[in-house]
PDB file of C-alpha atoms in Angstrom:
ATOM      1  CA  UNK A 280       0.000   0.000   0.000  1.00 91.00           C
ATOM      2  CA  UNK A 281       1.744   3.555  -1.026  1.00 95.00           C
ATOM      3  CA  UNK A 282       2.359   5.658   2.173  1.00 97.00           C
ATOM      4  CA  UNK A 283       3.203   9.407   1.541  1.00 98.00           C
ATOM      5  CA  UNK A 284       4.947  11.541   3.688  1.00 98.00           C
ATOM      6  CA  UNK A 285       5.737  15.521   3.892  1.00 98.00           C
ATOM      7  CA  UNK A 286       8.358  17.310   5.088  1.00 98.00           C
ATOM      8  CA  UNK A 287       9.677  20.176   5.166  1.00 97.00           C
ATOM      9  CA  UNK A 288      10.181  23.757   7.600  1.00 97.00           C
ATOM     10  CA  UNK A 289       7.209  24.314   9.844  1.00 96.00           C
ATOM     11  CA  UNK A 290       7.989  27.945  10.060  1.00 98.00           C
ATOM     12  CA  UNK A 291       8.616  30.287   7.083  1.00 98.00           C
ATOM     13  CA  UNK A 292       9.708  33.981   7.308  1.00 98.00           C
ATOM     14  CA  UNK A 293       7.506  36.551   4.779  1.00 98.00           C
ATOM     15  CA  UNK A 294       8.693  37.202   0.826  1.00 98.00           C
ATOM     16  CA  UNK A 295      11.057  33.713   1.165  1.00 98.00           C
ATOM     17  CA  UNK A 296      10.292  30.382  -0.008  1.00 98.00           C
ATOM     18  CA  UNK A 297       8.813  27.395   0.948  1.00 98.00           C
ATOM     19  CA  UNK A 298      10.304  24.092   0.377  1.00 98.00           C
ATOM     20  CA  UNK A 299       7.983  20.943   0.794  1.00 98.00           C
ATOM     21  CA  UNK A 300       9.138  17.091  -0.097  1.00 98.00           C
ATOM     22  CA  UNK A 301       6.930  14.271  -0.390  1.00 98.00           C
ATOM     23  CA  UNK A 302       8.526  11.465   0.156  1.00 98.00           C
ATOM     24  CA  UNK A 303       6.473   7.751  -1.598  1.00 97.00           C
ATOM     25  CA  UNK A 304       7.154   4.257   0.040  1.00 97.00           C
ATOM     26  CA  UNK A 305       5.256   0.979  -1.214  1.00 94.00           C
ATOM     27  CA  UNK A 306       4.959   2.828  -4.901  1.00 93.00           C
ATOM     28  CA  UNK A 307       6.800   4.532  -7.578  1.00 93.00           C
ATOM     29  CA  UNK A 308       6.437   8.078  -8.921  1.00 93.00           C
ATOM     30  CA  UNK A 309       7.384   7.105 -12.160  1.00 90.00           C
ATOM     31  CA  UNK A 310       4.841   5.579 -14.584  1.00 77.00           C
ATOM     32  CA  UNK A 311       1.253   6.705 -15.880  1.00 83.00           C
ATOM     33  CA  UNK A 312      -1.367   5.702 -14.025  1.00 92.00           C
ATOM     34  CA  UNK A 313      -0.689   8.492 -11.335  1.00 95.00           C
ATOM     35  CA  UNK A 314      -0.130  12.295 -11.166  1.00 95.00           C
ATOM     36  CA  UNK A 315       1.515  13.819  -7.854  1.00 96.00           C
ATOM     37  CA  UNK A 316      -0.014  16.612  -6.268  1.00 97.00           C
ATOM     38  CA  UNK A 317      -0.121  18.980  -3.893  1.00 98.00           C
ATOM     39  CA  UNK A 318      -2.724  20.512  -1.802  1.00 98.00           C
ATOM     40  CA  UNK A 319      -3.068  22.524   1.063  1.00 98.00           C
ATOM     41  CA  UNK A 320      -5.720  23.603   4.081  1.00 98.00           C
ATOM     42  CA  UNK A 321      -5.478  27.429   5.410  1.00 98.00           C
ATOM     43  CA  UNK A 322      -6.679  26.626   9.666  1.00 97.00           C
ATOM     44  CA  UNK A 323     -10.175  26.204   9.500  1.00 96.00           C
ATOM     45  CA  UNK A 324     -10.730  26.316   5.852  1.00 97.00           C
ATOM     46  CA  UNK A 325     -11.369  24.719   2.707  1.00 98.00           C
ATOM     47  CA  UNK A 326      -9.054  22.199   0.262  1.00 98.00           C
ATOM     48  CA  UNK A 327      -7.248  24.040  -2.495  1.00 97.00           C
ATOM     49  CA  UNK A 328      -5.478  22.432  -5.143  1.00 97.00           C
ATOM     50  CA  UNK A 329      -1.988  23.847  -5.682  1.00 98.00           C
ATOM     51  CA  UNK A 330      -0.960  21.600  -8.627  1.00 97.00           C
ATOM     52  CA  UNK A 331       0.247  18.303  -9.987  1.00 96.00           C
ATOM     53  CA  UNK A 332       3.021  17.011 -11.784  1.00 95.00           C
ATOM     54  CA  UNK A 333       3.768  13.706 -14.377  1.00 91.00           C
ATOM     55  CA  UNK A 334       6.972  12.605 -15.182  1.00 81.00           C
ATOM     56  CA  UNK A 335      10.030  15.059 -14.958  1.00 74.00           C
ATOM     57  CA  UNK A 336       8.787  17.653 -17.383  1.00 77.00           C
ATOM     58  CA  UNK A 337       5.130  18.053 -17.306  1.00 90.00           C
ATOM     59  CA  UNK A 338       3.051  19.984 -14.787  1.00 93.00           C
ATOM     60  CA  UNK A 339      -0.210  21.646 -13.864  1.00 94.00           C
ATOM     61  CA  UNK A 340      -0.753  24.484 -11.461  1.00 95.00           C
ATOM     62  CA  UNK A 341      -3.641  26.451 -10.041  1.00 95.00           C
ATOM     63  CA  UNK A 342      -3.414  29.708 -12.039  1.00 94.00           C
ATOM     64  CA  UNK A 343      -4.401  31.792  -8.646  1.00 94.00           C
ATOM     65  CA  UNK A 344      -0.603  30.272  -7.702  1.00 97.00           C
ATOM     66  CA  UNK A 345       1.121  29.696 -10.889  1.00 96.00           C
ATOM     67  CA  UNK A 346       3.441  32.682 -11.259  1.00 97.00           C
ATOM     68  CA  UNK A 347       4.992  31.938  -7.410  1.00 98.00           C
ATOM     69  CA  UNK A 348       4.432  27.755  -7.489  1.00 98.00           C
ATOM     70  CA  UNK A 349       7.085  24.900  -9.321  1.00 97.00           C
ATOM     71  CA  UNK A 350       6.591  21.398  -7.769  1.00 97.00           C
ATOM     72  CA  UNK A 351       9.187  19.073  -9.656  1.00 96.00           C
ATOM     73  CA  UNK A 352       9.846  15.029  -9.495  1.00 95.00           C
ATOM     74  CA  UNK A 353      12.650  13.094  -8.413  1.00 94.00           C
ATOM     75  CA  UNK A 354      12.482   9.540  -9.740  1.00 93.00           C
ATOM     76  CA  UNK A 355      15.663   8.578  -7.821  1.00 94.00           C
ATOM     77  CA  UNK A 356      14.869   9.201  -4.651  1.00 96.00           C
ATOM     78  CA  UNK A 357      10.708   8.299  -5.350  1.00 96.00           C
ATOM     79  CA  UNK A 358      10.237  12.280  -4.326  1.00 96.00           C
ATOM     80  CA  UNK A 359       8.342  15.137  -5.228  1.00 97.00           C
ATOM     81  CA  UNK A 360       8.534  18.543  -4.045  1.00 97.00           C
ATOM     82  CA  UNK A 361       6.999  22.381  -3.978  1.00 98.00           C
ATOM     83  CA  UNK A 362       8.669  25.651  -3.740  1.00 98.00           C
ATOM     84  CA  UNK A 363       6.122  28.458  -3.327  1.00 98.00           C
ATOM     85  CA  UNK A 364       7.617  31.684  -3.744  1.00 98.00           C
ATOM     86  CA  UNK A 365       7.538  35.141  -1.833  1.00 98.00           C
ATOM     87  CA  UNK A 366       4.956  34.137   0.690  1.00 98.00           C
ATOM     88  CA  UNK A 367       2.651  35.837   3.008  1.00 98.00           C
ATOM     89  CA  UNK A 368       0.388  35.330   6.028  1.00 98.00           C
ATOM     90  CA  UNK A 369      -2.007  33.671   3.578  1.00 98.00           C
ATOM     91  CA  UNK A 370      -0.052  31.048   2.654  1.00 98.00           C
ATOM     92  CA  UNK A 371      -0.492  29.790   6.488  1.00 98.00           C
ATOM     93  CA  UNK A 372      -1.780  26.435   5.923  1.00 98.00           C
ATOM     94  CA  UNK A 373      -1.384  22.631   6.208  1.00 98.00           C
ATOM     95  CA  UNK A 374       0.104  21.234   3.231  1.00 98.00           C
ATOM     96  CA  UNK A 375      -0.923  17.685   1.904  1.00 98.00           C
ATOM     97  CA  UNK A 376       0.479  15.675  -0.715  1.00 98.00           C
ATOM     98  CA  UNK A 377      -1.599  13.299  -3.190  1.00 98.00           C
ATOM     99  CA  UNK A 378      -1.410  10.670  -5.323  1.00 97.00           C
ATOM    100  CA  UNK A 379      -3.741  11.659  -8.139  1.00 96.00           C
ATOM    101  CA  UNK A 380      -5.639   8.329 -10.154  1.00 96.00           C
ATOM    102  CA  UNK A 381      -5.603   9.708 -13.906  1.00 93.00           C
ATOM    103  CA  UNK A 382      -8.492   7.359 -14.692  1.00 93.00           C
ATOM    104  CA  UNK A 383     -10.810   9.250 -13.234  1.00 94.00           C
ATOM    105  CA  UNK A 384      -8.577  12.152 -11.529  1.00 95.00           C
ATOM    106  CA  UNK A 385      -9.311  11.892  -7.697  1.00 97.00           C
ATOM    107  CA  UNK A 386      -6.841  11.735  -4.963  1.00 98.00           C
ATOM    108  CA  UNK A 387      -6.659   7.846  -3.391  1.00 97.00           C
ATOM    109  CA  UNK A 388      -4.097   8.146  -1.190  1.00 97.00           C
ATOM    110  CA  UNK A 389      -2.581  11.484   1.045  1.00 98.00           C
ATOM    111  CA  UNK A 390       0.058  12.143   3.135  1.00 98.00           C
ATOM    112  CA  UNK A 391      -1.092  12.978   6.930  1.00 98.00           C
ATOM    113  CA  UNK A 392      -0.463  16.968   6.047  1.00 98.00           C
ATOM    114  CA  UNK A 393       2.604  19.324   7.726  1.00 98.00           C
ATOM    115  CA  UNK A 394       1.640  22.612   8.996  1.00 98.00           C
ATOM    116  CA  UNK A 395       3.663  25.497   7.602  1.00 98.00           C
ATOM    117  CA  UNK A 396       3.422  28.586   9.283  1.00 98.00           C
ATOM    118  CA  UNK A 397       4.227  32.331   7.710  1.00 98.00           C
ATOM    119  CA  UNK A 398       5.498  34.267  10.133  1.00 97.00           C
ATOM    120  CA  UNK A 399       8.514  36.722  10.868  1.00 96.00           C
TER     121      UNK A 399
ATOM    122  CA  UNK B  85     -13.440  28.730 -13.694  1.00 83.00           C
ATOM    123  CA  UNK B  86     -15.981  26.460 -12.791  1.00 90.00           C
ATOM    124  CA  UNK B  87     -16.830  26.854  -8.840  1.00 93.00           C
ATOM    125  CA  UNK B  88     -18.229  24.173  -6.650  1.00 96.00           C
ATOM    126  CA  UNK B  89     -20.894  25.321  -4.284  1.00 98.00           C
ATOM    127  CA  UNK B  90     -21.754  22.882  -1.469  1.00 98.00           C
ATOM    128  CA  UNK B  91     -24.595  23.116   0.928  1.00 97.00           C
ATOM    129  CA  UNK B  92     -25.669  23.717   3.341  1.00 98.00           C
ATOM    130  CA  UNK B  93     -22.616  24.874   5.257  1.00 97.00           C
ATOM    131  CA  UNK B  94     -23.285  22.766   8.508  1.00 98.00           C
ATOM    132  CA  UNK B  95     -25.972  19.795   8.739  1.00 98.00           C
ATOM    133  CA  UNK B  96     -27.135  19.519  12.146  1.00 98.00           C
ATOM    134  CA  UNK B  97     -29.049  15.959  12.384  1.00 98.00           C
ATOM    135  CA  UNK B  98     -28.904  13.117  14.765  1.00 97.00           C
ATOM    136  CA  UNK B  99     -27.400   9.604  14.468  1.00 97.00           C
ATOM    137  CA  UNK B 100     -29.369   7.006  12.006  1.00 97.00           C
ATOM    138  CA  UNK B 101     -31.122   9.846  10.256  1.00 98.00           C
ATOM    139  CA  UNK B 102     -30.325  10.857   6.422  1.00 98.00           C
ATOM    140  CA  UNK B 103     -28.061  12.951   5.370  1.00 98.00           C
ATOM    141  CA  UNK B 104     -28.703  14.863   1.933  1.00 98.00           C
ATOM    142  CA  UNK B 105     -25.404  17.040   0.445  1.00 98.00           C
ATOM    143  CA  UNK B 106     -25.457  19.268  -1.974  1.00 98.00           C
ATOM    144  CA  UNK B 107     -22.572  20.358  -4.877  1.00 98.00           C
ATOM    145  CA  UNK B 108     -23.515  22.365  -7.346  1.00 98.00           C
ATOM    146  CA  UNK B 109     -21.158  23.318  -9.835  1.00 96.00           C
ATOM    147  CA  UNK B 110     -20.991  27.090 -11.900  1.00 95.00           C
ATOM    148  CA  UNK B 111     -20.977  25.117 -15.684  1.00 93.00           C
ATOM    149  CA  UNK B 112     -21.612  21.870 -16.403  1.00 94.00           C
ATOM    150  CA  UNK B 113     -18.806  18.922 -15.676  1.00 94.00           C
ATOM    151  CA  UNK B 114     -18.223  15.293 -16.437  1.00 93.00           C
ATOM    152  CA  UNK B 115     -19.700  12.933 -13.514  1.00 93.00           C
ATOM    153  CA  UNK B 116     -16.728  10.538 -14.890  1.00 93.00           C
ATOM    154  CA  UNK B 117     -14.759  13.183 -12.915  1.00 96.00           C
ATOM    155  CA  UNK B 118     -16.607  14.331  -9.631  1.00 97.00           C
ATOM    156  CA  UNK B 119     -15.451  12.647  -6.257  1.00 98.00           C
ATOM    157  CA  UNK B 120     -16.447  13.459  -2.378  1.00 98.00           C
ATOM    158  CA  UNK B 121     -14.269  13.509   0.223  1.00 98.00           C
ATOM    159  CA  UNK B 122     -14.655  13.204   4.231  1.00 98.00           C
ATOM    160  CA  UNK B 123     -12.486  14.861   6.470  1.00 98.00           C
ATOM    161  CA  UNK B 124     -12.319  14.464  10.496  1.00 98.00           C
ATOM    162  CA  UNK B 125     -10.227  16.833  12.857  1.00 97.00           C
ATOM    163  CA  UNK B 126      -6.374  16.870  12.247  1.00 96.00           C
ATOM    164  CA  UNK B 127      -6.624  14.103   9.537  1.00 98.00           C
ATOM    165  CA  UNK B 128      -6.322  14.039   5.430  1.00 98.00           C
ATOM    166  CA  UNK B 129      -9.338  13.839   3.958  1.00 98.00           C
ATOM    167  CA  UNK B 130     -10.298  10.371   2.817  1.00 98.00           C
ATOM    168  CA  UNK B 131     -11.980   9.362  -0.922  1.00 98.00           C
ATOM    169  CA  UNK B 132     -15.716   7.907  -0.764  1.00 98.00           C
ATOM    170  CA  UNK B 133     -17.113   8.332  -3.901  1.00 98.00           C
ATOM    171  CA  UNK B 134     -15.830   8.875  -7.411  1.00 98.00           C
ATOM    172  CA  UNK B 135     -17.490   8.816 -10.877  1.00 97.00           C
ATOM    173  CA  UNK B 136     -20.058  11.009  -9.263  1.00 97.00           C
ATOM    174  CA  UNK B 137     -21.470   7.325  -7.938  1.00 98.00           C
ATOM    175  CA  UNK B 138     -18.779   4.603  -7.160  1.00 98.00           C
ATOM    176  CA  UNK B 139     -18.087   3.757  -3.697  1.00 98.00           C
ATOM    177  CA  UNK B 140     -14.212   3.922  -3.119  1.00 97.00           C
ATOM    178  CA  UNK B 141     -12.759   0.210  -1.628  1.00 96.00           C
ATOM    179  CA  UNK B 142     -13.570   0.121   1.826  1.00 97.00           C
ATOM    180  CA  UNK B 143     -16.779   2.145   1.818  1.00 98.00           C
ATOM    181  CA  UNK B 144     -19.691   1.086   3.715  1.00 98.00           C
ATOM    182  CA  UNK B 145     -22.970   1.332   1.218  1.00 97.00           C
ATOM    183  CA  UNK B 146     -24.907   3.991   3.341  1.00 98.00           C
ATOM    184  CA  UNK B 147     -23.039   6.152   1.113  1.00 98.00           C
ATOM    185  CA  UNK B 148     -23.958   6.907  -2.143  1.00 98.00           C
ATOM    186  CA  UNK B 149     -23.871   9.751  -4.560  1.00 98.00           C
ATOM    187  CA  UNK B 150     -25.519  10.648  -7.995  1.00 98.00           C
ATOM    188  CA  UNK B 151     -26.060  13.576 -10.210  1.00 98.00           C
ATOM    189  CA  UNK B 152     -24.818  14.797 -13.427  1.00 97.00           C
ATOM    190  CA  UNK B 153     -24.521  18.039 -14.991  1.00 96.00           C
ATOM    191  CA  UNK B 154     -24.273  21.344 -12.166  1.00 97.00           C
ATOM    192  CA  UNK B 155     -25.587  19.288  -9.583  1.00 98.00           C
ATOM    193  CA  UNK B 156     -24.451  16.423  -7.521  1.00 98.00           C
ATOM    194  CA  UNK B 157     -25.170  15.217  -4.012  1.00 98.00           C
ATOM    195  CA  UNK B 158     -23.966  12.660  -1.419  1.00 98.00           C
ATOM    196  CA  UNK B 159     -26.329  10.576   0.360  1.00 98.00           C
ATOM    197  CA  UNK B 160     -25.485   9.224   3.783  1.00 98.00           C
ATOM    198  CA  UNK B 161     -28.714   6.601   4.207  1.00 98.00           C
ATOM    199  CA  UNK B 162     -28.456   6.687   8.083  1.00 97.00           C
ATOM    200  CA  UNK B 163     -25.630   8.337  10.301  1.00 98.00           C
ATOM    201  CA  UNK B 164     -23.555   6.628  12.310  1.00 98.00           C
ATOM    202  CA  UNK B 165     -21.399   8.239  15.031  1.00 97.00           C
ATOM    203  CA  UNK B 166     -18.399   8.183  13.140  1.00 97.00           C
ATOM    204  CA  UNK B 167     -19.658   9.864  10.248  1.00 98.00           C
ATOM    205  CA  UNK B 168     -20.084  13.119  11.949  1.00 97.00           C
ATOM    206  CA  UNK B 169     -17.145  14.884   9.560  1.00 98.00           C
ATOM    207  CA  UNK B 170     -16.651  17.626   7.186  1.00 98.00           C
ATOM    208  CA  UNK B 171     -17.354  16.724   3.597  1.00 98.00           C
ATOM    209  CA  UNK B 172     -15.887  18.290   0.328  1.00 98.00           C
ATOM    210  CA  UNK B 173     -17.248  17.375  -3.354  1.00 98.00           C
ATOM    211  CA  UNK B 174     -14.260  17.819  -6.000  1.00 98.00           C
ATOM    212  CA  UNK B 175     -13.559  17.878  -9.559  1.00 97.00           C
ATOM    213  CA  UNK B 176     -11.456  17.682 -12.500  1.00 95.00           C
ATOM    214  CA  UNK B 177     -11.958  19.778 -15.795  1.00 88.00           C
ATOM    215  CA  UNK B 178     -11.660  22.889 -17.357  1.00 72.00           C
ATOM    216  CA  UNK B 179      -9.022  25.601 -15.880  1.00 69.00           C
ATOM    217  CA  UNK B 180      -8.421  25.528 -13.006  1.00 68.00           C
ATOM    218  CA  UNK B 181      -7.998  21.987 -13.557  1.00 86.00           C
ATOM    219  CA  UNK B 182      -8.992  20.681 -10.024  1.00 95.00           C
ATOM    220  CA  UNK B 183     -11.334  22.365  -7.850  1.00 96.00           C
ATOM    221  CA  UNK B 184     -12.714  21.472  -4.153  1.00 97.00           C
ATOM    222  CA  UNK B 185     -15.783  22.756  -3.052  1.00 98.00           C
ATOM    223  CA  UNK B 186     -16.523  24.787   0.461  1.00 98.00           C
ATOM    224  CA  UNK B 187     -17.233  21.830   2.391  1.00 98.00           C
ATOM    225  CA  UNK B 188     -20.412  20.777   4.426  1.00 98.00           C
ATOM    226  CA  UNK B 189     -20.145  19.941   7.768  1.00 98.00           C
ATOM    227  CA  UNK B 190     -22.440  17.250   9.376  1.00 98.00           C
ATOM    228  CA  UNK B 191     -22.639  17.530  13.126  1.00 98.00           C
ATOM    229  CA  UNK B 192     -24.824  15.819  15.832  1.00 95.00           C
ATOM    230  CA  UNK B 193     -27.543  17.380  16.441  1.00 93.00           C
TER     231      UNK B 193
END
């Protein structure tokens, strides 16, 4: 069964980046069947999708976060990880990442979440 | 952008009654890709439906959900205590390419 598994700083400072790395046991990132996403919680809020990637070279991002957002795949280490540029207060949230079934695009299996917190 | 409108916001009802939830997308979608969600306190939300209709493995069958076109709903048949949860409807399409809806949240009554 594919476990997933975030990590990353808890604690960002305002206008840097955050760094996020999903880490996949029991499956591999490489292959079709699956995209690898990311997704992310504000406290007490909603799901919004952040974006997915498929093989090395092909992503998709929300266009509300596209211009600060790159997630990117590493097959050798079975990772995948998000940088999410100049943040702010409003990028608060918990972060999840998903394994996306391409069949018929919903998420069947998430990491627990990390909470990443914007704050000088 | 096609928006996902769930209601009602909160669902106050009482174990073994029927739950009735509500997404109602902005445009018409594809039921091939509409899914719900639950979500407890301090977990990741969990898959129960998908194809608008088809229970996810592990799903008991007081779930169910149907629709098609701008409006789809999840049925709960009769509530059990551990089904007392936040619920989001989500789907796939046109830009942006994945969208979640607000979330309903059933509580005990």
């Amino acid at each position: 069964q594919v476990q997933l598994q975030e990590s990353g700083p808890g604690l960002v400072k305002p206008s840097e980046t955050l760094p996020l790395t999903c880490t996949v046991s029991g499956g591999s990132v490489s292959g079709v069947s699956y995209y690898w996403s990311w997704i992310r919680q504000p406290p007490g809020k909603g799901l919004e999708w952040i974006g997915y990637i498929y093989s090395s070279a092909n992503a998709n991002y929300n266009p509300s976060l596209k211009s600060r957002v790159t997630i990117s795949l590493d097959t050798s280490k079975n990772q995948f990880s998000l940088r999410l540029m100049s943040v702010t207060a409003a990028d608060t949230a918990v972060y999840y990442c998903a394994r996306l079934f391409t069949s018929w695009m919903f998420f069947d299996s998430w990491g627990q979440g990390t909470l990443v917190t914007v704050s000088s | 952008e096609i928006v996902l409108t769930q209601s009602p916001g909160t669902l106050s009802l009482s174990p073994g009654e029927r739950a009735t939830l509500s997404c109602r997308a902005s445009q018409s979608i594809s039921s091939s890709y509409v899914a719900w969600y639950q979500q407890k306190p301090g977990q990741a939300p969990r898959l129960l439906i998908y194809v608008a209709s088809r229970r996810a493995t592990g799903i008991p069958d007081r779930f169910s959900g149907s629709g098609s076109g701008t409006d789809f709903t999840l049925t709960i048949s009769r509530l059990e205590p551990e089904d007392f949860a936040v619920y989001y409807c989500q789907q796939y399409g046109s830009s942006p390419k994945l969208t979640f809806g607000g979330g309903t949240k059933v509580e005990i009554k």
